[in-house]
Amino acid sequence: MIHRRLRPYINRQFLISARTTLRCILRNLLSLIMSNSAVEPHESAPDTPTFDPSHPSLPISYPIKTLHELESRSYFDSFHYPFNKASVPIRSLGSSSSLPSRRRLLVCHDMAGGYTDDKWVQGGTNADAYAIWHWHLIDVFVYFSHSLVTLPPPCWTNTAHRHGVKVLGTFITEWDEGRAVCNEMLATKESAQMYAERLAELAAALGFDGWLMNIEVNLDLGQIENLKEFVKHLTLIMHSSVPGSLVIWYDSVTISGELEYQNKLDEYNKPFFDICDGIFVNYTWEEDYPRLSANVAGDRKFDVYMGIDVFGRNTYGGGQWNANVALDVLRKEDISAAVFAPGWVYETKQPPDFQTAQNRWWGLVEKSWGILRNYSGTLPFYTNFDQGHGYHISIDGHTVSDAAWCNISCQGLQPFLGFADVTPNASIQAFVDFKEASYSGGGNITFKGSLERQTYFQKRIFLGQFAVGESPIRMLYSVKSDSNSSLGVAFEFTSISNERTSVLIASPEMNQLSSKFDKVLMTRELKGLSPEWVVHEGTITMNGYVLTGMHAVCYRSEPTFNVPRLKSRSHGPDGTASSSTDYFSVLGHVTVKSSADNSDFPVSTSWLVNGEYIKWTSDSEGSRTLSLKLLWNLKDGHNYVFLNYKVYVEKLSDQTERVPMPEYLGIAQVNCFYVSDLKIPSAISRVKFIIQVCRDDGTNQKLGDSPYYELHVENSSPDHSASGCRVSLLEPAPAAFEAPTPGFAGASHDHEIATLLTHPLNYDPPRVPCSYGLYLHSPSHSHHPPYPPLFASPHPNPALSFLCFIPLLILILLLHFSPFQLCLSSSLAKPGLSVLFRLEIMLLKAAASSLSISNVNGDHLGSLFPSSSPFNSSASLSLILPFSPGKNGSALVLCASKSGNDRPLTGVLFEPFEEVKKDMSLVPDVPQVSLARRNFSDECEAAINEQINVEYNVSYVYHAMFAYFDRDNVALKGLAKFFRESSEEERHHAEKLMEYQNKRGGRVKLQSIVMPLTEFDHDEKGDALYAMELALSLEKLTNEKLLNLHKAASKNNDVQLADFVESEFLGEQVEAIKRMSEYVAQLRRVGKGHGVWHFDQALLHDEAAHGAAA
């Protein structure tokens, strides 16, 4: 029967249509299978050859391995780039950002080749991971590997900056591959400058402080000049873009192009030393080489860093446990040191354990070097003694995770426990403890031992320079102890006249120590979340003083009867369980802050929290796995100083009345976090991600007041209330869909065949995986339940769309046999709102000859195509439909007929989704949202803000040049006028960009402006040429940034922005570079003498020069 009915329609035309459909399905299926079969980076090996930086995965740090990657700036397109930005600015080094004028200690990290546990930006799972915590001995930290461009993981930059230590990346060329790199990089002066600018851009963008340059290959003599240009230009650009930055040359290739390690500073490597900030001397030097190097360096002897290889490979003194022998020699000659590979202690597993061996080795360094750096800066001061690894994580006395972890970014300010003076026979042992439950983070300082009653023990924990100010200061610390063990903190203040005052803040039982300190403050006790912890608080006014030191004070009072004692659960330095002790106390954290500091947090509604790269997977038991990137920003654009963000998740069920305790996911140092493979049980209907903000004084926002992001994951069933004959393409299940912004979830772009796509006009929703079901309803049984689905895909994997073949053929046949209706079901109806929909339907060759639109009441709205133009080929229909939902919802009926009449035969029902009812408004009604914004991407908005910052920075440098040349002892009025007008021109460009940003509906976000150079005199070139060369470099850099802005516009199809950049900036920039180049050439000809005055006079009276800079 069916065969006879079908036979008249299975002709050549039908077969061609079927073949075309099948080919399209197979082509899409193959591409989907290929894309889905690509191996994602595994957690233990994300940097394998299959690693794709653009693919969402757990964020990692990784190096740049080729010149092409460096030149193309592909790193900035990486998914991992935003996570790798350092978030901690370097702690103040005093009155300037320069290194102190004394011998210094540089430490070069070379631990197992680099990028081990520290590559996991959000933290790893190795509680015994390598770390450094003796920052009070270090001035410069270099992250080293044997890749071409070694980018320091942000965890090292964050913790080093927190301790006032500069961080450098490494640029290295080795072996034949390195020689090929140098041949390309040093081909021309322009190529050398370009690669130098790429390196400077990376350092500025990622927040570290410079580069170690290691050219360990032989070069042709003709390449040396370009190599010098590379180093000089890099140094110049780094100083301009990152104040206080360093470029250090490694003692490798000589001025003659030969790879010969000099092991000292001499005439063969000094030309490189002269154009950068220092030299790292190879480590096979002899005893008199430090003295000879200091003589060659002259007044720059502290910029000479004599190498010491801790592994002892032909290094002076033998390295290892005798590394202090070389330090003694360098201390005698008063010259700087460069310690290479202190990870030797960790890699060789020195006994008895890493903590003990590390403290012992650095204790020898401390004793030999004799210099301790004080922490300095402004209040607040906060530390939780965390070393960046451990076996648990606590927040405000409550343990939120008992899993092993490591994340060096979480290091608090490390205590000065005087490891060089530790003796096993001391009455009280003080050590950083990871096994005892912490108050905050994963560490604390434990004090345990023997102490006579009514006696005290004092231990230094910090040295510093923190200005107090006029307002009273609040001092807080947390303690956990036995009932008879008390712990206080003594603060040392120093006045301008060098008068010292010691202030003890402690609990009342320590009042008997009042004669031992200048002042004793009895604290107010604040109970923490845990009954074991007590937070002590005291307030004092110390106007005109500087906080210079802190000591922990242990005191044992008379025993208190009938009070239960807290059992010691700590572990000693040897890792063994301790027995009961006479004295036991744990110091959890210390905070010192001004009482004038605002402790309020932005309310949760002031944040914009979003999710990107949302990916769902399901298992056979109905459980789901979720991965996504969370992002959050303040709506007002203010840049508050936050220490970190703690991320939690609540898994909620409709059947659960009690909200479960949020699950701790991790900690973020930047305003984004990647959630990977989060398990969602089948009973869970929604998940709520909470972003807990932590201030720089260690205060955490209450979870109930924190910003959050919510996803619905409950399963939905099809709506069968409507009657009639229809094939229903069911709405995406909310479990697989989220639309946090106004709009509609559309079908995935992979479902291209016989698929209905709906979304508002001019709104491009994020492409998220969706699930669909295709059902057939009987025309004669309006109340009959739907037949089993012809195609149902609860799994969002697009590869299953191959099964669309069956319903497609059925649809083709139905078009020939009888009326039918297609229904895209949904549940939102918002009265009085006009919404524009775009309907895209793939029409096959066997389609009807006419198509018209009616509403559900049968009112004819018009034909889509004239009946005289039958569909004789496959076509894609794109139609704009005005649609105003009523109170009870509305629908549009798509009428198809082979005979060309307008009788309603086919229906498509549109109703927006219930989940986005509150976000349906197409016109923003929130005051903070622009009304003018249209087709303006976030990337373009951010790029414009970056260019504004570039223009202001360049203007600032030009203004500094104007001030210099306008001095009475310089008096080059032409150059002063030129640079003043150049500064005004750059500022005008910034204002023009700000006006354009506002015109497009963006938000101007002004960033910090770096402090420029104030002295432009140069021994070799003179001040005029040096300043003009710097100006030319800045113009080229500005041009490069403008091209990046144009690239962002092109990438986002923003024709208006591209035209604005081309018409307003690029042409003018080329002219400016040409004019600057001519000035540089002229100044090189006239030299440093009388010719400079003539040039200045010509510039003063040359009106054509006034608009040269752009």
Coordinates of N, CA and C in Angstrom, one line a residue, residues 280-377:
F280 N 75.3 38.7 33.1 CA 75.3 37.4 33.9 C 76.6 36.7 33.4
V281 N 77.6 36.7 34.2 CA 78.9 36.1 33.9 C 78.8 34.6 34.0
N282 N 79.4 33.9 33.1 CA 79.4 32.4 33.1 C 80.1 31.9 34.4
Y283 N 79.7 30.7 34.9 CA 80.0 30.3 36.2 C 81.4 29.6 36.4
T284 N 82.2 29.5 35.4 CA 83.5 28.9 35.5 C 84.6 29.9 35.8
W285 N 84.4 30.9 36.6 CA 85.3 31.9 36.8 C 86.3 31.5 37.9
E286 N 87.4 32.2 38.0 CA 88.5 32.0 38.9 C 88.5 33.1 40.0
E287 N 89.3 32.9 41.0 CA 89.1 33.7 42.2 C 89.3 35.2 42.0
D288 N 90.2 35.5 41.1 CA 90.5 37.0 40.9 C 89.6 37.6 39.8
Y289 N 88.7 36.8 39.2 CA 87.9 37.3 38.1 C 86.9 38.3 38.6
P290 N 86.3 38.1 39.8 CA 85.3 39.2 40.3 C 86.0 40.5 40.5
R291 N 87.2 40.6 41.0 CA 87.9 41.8 41.1 C 88.2 42.5 39.8
L292 N 88.7 41.7 38.8 CA 89.0 42.2 37.4 C 87.7 42.7 36.8
S293 N 86.6 42.0 37.0 CA 85.3 42.4 36.4 C 84.9 43.7 37.0
A294 N 85.0 43.9 38.3 CA 84.6 45.1 39.0 C 85.4 46.3 38.5
N295 N 86.7 46.1 38.2 CA 87.5 47.2 37.7 C 87.1 47.6 36.3
V296 N 86.7 46.6 35.5 CA 86.3 47.0 34.1 C 84.9 47.7 34.2
A297 N 84.0 47.3 35.1 CA 82.7 47.9 35.2 C 82.7 49.3 35.7
G298 N 83.7 49.6 36.6 CA 83.7 50.9 37.2 C 82.6 51.1 38.1
D299 N 81.9 52.3 37.9 CA 80.8 52.6 38.8 C 79.5 51.7 38.6
R300 N 79.6 50.8 37.6 CA 78.5 49.8 37.4 C 78.8 48.4 37.9
K301 N 79.7 48.3 38.8 CA 80.1 47.0 39.2 C 79.0 46.1 39.8
F302 N 77.9 46.8 40.4 CA 76.8 46.1 40.9 C 75.9 45.5 39.8
D303 N 76.1 45.9 38.6 CA 75.4 45.4 37.4 C 76.1 44.1 36.9
V304 N 77.2 43.7 37.5 CA 77.9 42.5 37.1 C 77.5 41.4 38.0
Y305 N 76.9 40.3 37.5 CA 76.4 39.2 38.3 C 77.3 38.0 38.0
M306 N 78.1 37.6 38.9 CA 79.0 36.5 38.7 C 78.2 35.2 39.0
G307 N 78.3 34.3 38.0 CA 77.5 33.1 38.0 C 78.0 32.0 39.0
I308 N 77.0 31.3 39.7 CA 77.3 30.2 40.5 C 76.4 29.1 40.2
D309 N 76.9 28.0 39.7 CA 76.0 26.8 39.4 C 75.9 25.9 40.6
V310 N 74.7 25.8 41.1 CA 74.5 25.1 42.3 C 74.7 23.6 42.1
F311 N 74.6 23.1 40.8 CA 74.9 21.7 40.5 C 76.4 21.5 40.6
G312 N 77.2 22.5 40.6 CA 78.7 22.4 40.7 C 79.4 22.1 39.5
R313 N 78.9 22.4 38.3 CA 79.6 22.0 37.0 C 80.7 23.0 36.8
N314 N 81.9 22.7 37.3 CA 83.1 23.5 37.1 C 82.9 24.9 37.7
T315 N 82.0 25.1 38.6 CA 81.8 26.4 39.2 C 82.8 26.6 40.4
Y316 N 83.1 27.8 40.7 CA 84.0 28.1 41.8 C 83.4 27.7 43.1
G317 N 84.2 27.0 43.8 CA 83.8 26.5 45.2 C 83.1 25.1 45.1
G318 N 82.6 24.7 43.9 CA 82.0 23.4 43.8 C 80.5 23.4 43.9
G319 N 79.9 24.5 44.2 CA 78.4 24.5 44.3 C 77.9 23.6 45.3
Q320 N 76.6 23.2 45.1 CA 75.9 22.3 46.0 C 75.9 22.9 47.4
W321 N 76.4 22.1 48.4 CA 76.4 22.6 49.8 C 77.6 23.6 50.1
N322 N 78.4 23.8 49.1 CA 79.5 24.7 49.2 C 79.3 25.9 48.3
A323 N 78.1 26.2 47.9 CA 77.8 27.4 47.1 C 78.2 28.6 47.8
N324 N 78.1 28.6 49.1 CA 78.4 29.8 49.9 C 79.9 30.1 49.9
V325 N 80.8 29.2 49.4 CA 82.2 29.5 49.3 C 82.4 30.6 48.2
A326 N 81.7 30.5 47.1 CA 81.8 31.5 46.0 C 81.1 32.8 46.5
L327 N 80.0 32.7 47.3 CA 79.4 33.9 47.8 C 80.3 34.7 48.7
D328 N 81.1 34.0 49.5 CA 82.1 34.7 50.3 C 83.1 35.5 49.5
V329 N 83.6 35.0 48.4 CA 84.5 35.7 47.5 C 83.8 36.9 47.0
L330 N 82.6 36.8 46.5 CA 81.9 37.9 45.9 C 81.5 39.0 46.9
R331 N 81.2 38.5 48.1 CA 81.0 39.5 49.2 C 82.2 40.3 49.5
K332 N 83.4 39.7 49.5 CA 84.6 40.3 49.7 C 84.9 41.4 48.7
E333 N 84.6 41.1 47.4 CA 84.9 42.0 46.3 C 83.8 43.0 46.1
D334 N 82.7 42.8 46.9 CA 81.5 43.7 46.8 C 80.9 43.8 45.4
I335 N 80.6 42.6 44.8 CA 80.1 42.5 43.5 C 78.9 41.5 43.5
S336 N 78.0 41.7 42.6 CA 76.7 40.9 42.6 C 76.9 39.4 42.2
A337 N 76.0 38.6 42.6 CA 76.0 37.2 42.3 C 74.8 36.7 41.6
A338 N 74.9 35.7 40.7 CA 73.8 35.1 40.0 C 73.8 33.6 40.3
V339 N 72.9 33.2 41.1 CA 72.8 31.8 41.5 C 71.9 31.0 40.5
F340 N 72.6 30.0 39.9 CA 71.9 29.2 38.8 C 71.4 27.9 39.4
A341 N 70.2 27.6 39.2 CA 69.6 26.3 39.5 C 69.6 25.9 41.0
P342 N 69.0 26.8 41.8 CA 68.9 26.4 43.2 C 67.9 25.2 43.4
G343 N 67.2 24.8 42.4 CA 66.3 23.6 42.5 C 67.1 22.3 42.6
W344 N 68.4 22.4 42.6 CA 69.3 21.2 42.9 C 68.9 20.5 44.1
V345 N 68.5 21.3 45.2 CA 68.1 20.7 46.4 C 66.9 19.8 46.2
Y346 N 66.0 20.3 45.4 CA 64.7 19.5 45.1 C 64.9 18.4 44.2
E347 N 65.7 18.6 43.1 CA 65.8 17.6 42.0 C 66.6 16.4 42.5
T348 N 67.6 16.7 43.4 CA 68.5 15.6 43.9 C 68.0 15.0 45.2
K349 N 66.8 15.5 45.7 CA 66.2 14.9 46.9 C 67.1 14.9 48.1
Q350 N 67.7 16.1 48.4 CA 68.6 16.2 49.5 C 67.9 15.8 50.8
P351 N 68.5 15.0 51.7 CA 67.9 14.6 52.9 C 67.9 15.7 54.0
P352 N 67.0 15.6 55.0 CA 66.1 14.5 55.2 C 64.8 14.7 54.4
D353 N 64.4 15.9 54.1 CA 63.2 16.3 53.3 C 63.5 17.6 52.7
F354 N 62.6 18.0 51.7 CA 62.8 19.2 51.0 C 62.8 20.4 51.8
Q355 N 61.7 20.5 52.7 CA 61.6 21.7 53.6 C 62.9 21.9 54.4
T356 N 63.3 20.9 55.1 CA 64.5 21.0 55.9 C 65.7 21.3 55.1
A357 N 66.0 20.6 54.0 CA 67.2 20.8 53.2 C 67.1 22.2 52.6
Q358 N 66.0 22.7 52.1 CA 65.9 24.0 51.5 C 66.2 25.1 52.5
N359 N 65.6 25.0 53.7 CA 65.9 26.0 54.7 C 67.4 26.0 55.1
R360 N 68.0 24.8 55.1 CA 69.4 24.7 55.5 C 70.3 25.4 54.4
W361 N 70.0 25.1 53.1 CA 70.8 25.6 52.0 C 70.7 27.1 52.0
W362 N 69.5 27.6 52.0 CA 69.3 29.1 52.0 C 69.8 29.7 53.3
G363 N 69.9 29.0 54.4 CA 70.5 29.5 55.6 C 72.0 29.8 55.4
L364 N 72.6 28.9 54.7 CA 74.0 29.1 54.3 C 74.2 30.4 53.5
V365 N 73.3 30.5 52.5 CA 73.3 31.7 51.6 C 73.2 33.0 52.5
E366 N 72.2 33.0 53.4 CA 71.9 34.1 54.2 C 73.1 34.5 55.1
K367 N 73.8 33.5 55.6 CA 74.9 33.7 56.5 C 76.1 34.3 55.7
S368 N 76.3 33.8 54.5 CA 77.5 34.3 53.7 C 77.2 35.6 53.0
W369 N 76.0 35.8 52.5 CA 75.7 37.0 51.7 C 75.5 38.2 52.6
G370 N 74.9 38.0 53.8 CA 74.8 39.1 54.8 C 73.9 40.2 54.5
I371 N 73.0 40.1 53.5 CA 72.0 41.2 53.2 C 70.6 40.6 53.2
L372 N 69.8 41.2 54.0 CA 68.4 40.9 54.1 C 67.6 42.1 53.6
R373 N 66.7 41.8 52.6 CA 65.9 42.9 52.0 C 64.7 43.0 52.9
N374 N 64.4 44.3 53.3 CA 63.2 44.5 54.1 C 62.0 44.7 53.1
Y375 N 60.9 44.1 53.5 CA 59.6 44.4 52.8 C 59.2 45.8 53.0
S376 N 58.8 46.5 51.9 CA 58.4 47.9 52.1 C 57.2 48.1 51.3
G377 N 56.5 49.2 51.5 CA 55.3 49.6 50.8 C 54.4 50.4 51.7

